[in-house]
Short mmCIF file of C-alpha atoms in Angstrom, two decimals:
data_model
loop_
_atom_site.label_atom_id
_atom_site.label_comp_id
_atom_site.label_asym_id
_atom_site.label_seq_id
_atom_site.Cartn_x
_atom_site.Cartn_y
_atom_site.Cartn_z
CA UNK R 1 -14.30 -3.46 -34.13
CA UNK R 2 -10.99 -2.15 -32.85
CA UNK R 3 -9.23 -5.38 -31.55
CA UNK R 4 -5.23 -5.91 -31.14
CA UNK R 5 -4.52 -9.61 -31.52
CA UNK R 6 -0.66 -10.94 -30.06
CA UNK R 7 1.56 -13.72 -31.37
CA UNK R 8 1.62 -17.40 -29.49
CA UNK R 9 3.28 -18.20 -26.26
CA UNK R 10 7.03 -18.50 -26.47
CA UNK R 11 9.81 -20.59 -24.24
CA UNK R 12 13.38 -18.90 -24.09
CA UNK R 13 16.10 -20.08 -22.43
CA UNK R 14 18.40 -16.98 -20.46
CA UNK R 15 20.61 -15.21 -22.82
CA UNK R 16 18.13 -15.65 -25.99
CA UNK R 17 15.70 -12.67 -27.50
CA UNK R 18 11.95 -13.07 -28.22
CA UNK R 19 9.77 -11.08 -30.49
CA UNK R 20 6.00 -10.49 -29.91
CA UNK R 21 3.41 -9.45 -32.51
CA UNK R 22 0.80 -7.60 -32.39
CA UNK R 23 -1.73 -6.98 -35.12
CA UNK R 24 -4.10 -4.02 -35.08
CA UNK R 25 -7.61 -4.20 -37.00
CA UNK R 26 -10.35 -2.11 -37.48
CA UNK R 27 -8.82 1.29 -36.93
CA UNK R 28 -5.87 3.49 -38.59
CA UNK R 29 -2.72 1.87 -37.36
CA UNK R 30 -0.25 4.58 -38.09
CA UNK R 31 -2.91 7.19 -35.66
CA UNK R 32 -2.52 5.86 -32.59
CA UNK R 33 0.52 4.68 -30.52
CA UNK R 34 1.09 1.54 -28.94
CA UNK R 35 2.12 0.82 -25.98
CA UNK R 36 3.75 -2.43 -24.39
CA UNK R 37 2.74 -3.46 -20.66
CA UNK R 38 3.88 -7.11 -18.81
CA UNK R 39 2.92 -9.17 -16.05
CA UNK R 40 4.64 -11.56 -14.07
CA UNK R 41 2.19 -14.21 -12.92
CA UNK R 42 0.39 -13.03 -9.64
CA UNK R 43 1.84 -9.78 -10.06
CA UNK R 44 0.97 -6.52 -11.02
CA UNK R 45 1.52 -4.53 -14.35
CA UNK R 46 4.76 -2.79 -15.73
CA UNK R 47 5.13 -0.44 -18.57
CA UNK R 48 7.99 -1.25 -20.86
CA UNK R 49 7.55 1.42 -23.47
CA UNK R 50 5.72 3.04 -26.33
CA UNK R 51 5.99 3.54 -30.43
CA UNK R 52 4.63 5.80 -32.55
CA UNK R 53 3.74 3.45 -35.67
CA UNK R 54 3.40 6.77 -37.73
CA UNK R 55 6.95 7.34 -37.58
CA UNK R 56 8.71 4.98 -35.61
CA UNK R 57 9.51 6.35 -32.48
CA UNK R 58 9.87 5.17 -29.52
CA UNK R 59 10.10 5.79 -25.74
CA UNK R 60 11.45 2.90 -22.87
CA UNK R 61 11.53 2.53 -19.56
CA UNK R 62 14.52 3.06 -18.25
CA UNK R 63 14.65 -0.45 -16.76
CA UNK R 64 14.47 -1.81 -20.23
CA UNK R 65 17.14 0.52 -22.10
CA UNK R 66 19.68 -1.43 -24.20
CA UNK R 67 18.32 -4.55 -24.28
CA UNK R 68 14.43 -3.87 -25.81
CA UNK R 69 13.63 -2.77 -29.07
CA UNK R 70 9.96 -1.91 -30.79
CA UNK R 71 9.26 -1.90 -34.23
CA UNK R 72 6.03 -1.85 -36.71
CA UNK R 73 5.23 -3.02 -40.18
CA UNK R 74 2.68 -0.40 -41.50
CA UNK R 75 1.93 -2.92 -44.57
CA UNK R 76 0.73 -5.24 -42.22
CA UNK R 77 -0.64 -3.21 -39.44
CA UNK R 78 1.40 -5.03 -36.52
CA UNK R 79 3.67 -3.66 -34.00
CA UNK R 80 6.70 -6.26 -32.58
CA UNK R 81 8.13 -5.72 -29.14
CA UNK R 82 11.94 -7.39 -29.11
CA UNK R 83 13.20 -8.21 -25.92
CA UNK R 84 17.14 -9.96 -25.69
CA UNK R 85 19.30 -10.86 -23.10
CA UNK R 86 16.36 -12.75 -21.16
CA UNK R 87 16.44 -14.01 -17.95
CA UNK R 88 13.77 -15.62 -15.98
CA UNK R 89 12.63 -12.15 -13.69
CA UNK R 90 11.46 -11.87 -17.57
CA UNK R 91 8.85 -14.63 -17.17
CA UNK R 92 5.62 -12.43 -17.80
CA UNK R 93 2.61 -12.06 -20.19
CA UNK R 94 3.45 -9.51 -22.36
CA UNK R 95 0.16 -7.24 -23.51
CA UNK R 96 0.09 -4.48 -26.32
CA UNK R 97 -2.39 -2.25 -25.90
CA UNK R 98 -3.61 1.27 -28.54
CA UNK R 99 -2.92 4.67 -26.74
CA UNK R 100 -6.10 6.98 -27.34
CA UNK R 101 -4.67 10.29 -28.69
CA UNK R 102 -5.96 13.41 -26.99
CA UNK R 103 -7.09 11.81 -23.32
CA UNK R 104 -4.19 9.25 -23.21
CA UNK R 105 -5.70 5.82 -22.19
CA UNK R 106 -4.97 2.48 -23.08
CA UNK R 107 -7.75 0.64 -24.67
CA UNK R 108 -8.20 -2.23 -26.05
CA UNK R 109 -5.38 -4.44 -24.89
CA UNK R 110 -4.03 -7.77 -26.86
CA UNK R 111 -5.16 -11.06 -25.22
CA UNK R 112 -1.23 -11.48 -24.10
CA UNK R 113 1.49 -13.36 -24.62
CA UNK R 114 3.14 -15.48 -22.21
CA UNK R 115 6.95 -15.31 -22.60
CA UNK R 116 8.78 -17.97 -20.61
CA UNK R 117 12.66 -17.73 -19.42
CA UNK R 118 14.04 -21.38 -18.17
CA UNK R 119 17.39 -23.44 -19.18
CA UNK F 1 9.29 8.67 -11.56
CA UNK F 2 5.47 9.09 -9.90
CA UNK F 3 4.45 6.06 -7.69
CA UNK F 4 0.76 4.79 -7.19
CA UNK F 5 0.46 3.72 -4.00
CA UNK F 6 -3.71 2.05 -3.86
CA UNK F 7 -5.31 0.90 -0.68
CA UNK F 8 -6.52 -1.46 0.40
CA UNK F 9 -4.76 -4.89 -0.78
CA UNK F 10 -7.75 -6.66 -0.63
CA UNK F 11 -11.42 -6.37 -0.45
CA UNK F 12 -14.16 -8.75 0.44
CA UNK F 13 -17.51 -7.41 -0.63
CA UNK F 14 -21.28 -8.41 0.06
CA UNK F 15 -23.17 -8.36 -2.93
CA UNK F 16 -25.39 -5.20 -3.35
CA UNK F 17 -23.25 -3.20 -1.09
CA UNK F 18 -20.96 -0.26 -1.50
CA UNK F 19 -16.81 -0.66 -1.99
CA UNK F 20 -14.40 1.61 -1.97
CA UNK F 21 -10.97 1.64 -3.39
CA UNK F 22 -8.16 4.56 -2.91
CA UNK F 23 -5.16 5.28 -4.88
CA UNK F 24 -2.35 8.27 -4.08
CA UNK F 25 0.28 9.36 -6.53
CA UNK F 26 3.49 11.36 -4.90
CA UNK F 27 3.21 14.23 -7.31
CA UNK F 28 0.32 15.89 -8.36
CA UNK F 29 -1.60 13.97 -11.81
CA UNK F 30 -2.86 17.51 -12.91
CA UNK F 31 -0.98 18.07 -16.25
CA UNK F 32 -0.64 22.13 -17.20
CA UNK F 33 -2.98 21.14 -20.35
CA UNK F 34 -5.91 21.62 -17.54
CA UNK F 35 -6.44 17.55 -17.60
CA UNK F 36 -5.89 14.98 -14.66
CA UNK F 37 -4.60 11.98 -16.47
CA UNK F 38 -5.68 9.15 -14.24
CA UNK F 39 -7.10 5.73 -14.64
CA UNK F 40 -8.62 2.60 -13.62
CA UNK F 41 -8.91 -0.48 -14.67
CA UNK F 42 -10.60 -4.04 -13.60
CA UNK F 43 -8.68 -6.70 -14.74
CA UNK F 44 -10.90 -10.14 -14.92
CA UNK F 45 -8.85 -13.42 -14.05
CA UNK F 46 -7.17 -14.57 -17.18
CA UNK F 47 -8.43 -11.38 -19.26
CA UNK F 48 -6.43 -8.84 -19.95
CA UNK F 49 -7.11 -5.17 -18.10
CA UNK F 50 -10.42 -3.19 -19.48
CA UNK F 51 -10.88 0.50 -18.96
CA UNK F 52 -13.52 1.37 -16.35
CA UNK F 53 -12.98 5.16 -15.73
CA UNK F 54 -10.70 7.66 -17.44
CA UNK F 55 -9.27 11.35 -16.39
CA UNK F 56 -10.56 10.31 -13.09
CA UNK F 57 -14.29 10.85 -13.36
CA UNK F 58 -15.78 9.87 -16.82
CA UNK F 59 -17.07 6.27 -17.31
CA UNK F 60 -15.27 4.23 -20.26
CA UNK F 61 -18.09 3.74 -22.77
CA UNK F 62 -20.17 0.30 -21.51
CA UNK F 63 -19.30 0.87 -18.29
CA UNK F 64 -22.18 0.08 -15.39
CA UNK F 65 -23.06 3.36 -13.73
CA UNK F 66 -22.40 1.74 -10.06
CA UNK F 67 -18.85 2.42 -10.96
CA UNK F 68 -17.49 5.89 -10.27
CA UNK F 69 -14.21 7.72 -9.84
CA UNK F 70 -13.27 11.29 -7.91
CA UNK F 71 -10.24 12.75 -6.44
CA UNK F 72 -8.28 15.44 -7.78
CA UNK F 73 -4.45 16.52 -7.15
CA UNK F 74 -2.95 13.18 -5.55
CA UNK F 75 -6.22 11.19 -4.29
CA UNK F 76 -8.23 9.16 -5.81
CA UNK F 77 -11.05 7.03 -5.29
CA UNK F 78 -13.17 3.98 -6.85
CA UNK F 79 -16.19 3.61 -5.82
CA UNK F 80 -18.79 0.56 -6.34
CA UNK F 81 -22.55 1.63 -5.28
CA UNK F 82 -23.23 -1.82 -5.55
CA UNK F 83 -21.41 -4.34 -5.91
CA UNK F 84 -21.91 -7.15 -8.11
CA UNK F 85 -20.95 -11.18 -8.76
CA UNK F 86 -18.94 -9.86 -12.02
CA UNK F 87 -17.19 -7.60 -10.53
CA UNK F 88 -14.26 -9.50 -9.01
CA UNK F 89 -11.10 -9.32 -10.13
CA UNK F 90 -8.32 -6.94 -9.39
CA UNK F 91 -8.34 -3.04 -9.54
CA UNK F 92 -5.74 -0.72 -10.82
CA UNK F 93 -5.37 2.96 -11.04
CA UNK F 94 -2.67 3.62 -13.43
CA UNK F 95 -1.55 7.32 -14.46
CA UNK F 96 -0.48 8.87 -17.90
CA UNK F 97 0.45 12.61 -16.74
CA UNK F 98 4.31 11.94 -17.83
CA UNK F 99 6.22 8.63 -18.84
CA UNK F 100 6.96 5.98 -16.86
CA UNK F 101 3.55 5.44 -17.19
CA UNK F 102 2.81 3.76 -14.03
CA UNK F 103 0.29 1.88 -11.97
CA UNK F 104 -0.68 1.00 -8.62
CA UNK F 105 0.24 -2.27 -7.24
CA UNK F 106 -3.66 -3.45 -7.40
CA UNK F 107 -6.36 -4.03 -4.85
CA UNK F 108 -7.97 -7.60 -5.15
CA UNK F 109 -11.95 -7.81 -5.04
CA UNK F 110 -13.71 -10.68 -3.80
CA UNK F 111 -17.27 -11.15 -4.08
CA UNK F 112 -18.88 -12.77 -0.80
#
């Protein structure tokens, strides 16, 4: 079945990066984008951004510009979502999720990753 | 960028009867490729979000048939016919038509 499994929860202190995984199964990576949503706890969800794993490209949020960065490995099937200059407004589960071609929703989603800021 | 205003915050619902949610977007979610691009999604405490309805009407494959969507232009509405013990959680309409993708701020649904 189509399933997107993410990386291990990570602690950061402000100032540091942090890269998430993601690893796609059971459907042609490079045909579908993916897309990169977080969630501060108790809060609601924000889109960071999208890649295209069939060529690379990419699209942030213009909150994010300059300081995120997302990448794929087409050997491997995964997708990485870099984030630097962290601070802890940053604290968040981070989710990847596949963007269906034609009609544009987001399904499945990783199971998260929680990415913690704190000194 | 379009915002996704949904009301009500909160909801407390008796099981086996109807709920309503409504979501409004400040520009129009009909693209010029004839589609509406909007969502929603039930997100389960501790799970991550799971598709519900999509393009505002159709039911994500799986989906109970007590869920349905309408609306067209800026409004939107979920309805539950009836609602049931799995279906708390919070609800989020979320919309595709042109990046930022972005969603509403979520209406919690309690179970009574």
């Amino acid at each position: 079945q189509v399933q997107l499994v993410q990386s291990g929860a990570e602690v950061k202190k402000p100032g540091a990066s942090v890269k998430v995984s993601c690893k796609a199964s059971g459907y042609t990576f490079s045909n579908h984008d993916i897309n990169w949503v977080r969630q501060a706890t108790g809060q609601g969800l924000e889109w960071m951004g999208w890649m295209n794993p069939n060529s690379g490209r990419t699209g942030y949020a213009q909150k994010f510009q300059g300081r995120i960065t997302m990448t794929r490995n087409t050997s491997t099937s995964t997708a990485h979502l870099e984030l630097s200059s962290l601070r802890s407004e940053d604290t968040a589960v981070y989710y990847c999720t596949r963007r269906q071609g034609g009609s544009r929703w987001f399904d499945p989603w990783g199971q998260g990753t929680l990415v913690t800021v704190s000194s | 960028d379009i915002v996704m205003t949904q009301t009500p915050l909160s909801l407390s619902v008796t099981p086996g009867q109807p709920a309503s949610i409504s979501c409004k977007s400040t520009q129009s979610l009909l693209h010029n490729d004839g589609k509406t691009y909007l969502y929603w999604y039930l997100q389960k405490p501790g799970q991550p979000p799971q598709l519900l309805i999509y393009e505002v009407s159709n039911r994500f494959s799986g989906v109970p048939d007590r869920f349905s969507g309408s609306g067209s232009g800026t409004d939107f509405t979920l309805r539950i016919s009836r609602a049931e013990a799995e279906d708390v959680g919070v609800y989020y309409c979320m919309q595709t038509k042109e990046p930022p993708v972005t969603f509403g701020g979520g209406t919690k649904v309690e179970i009574k």
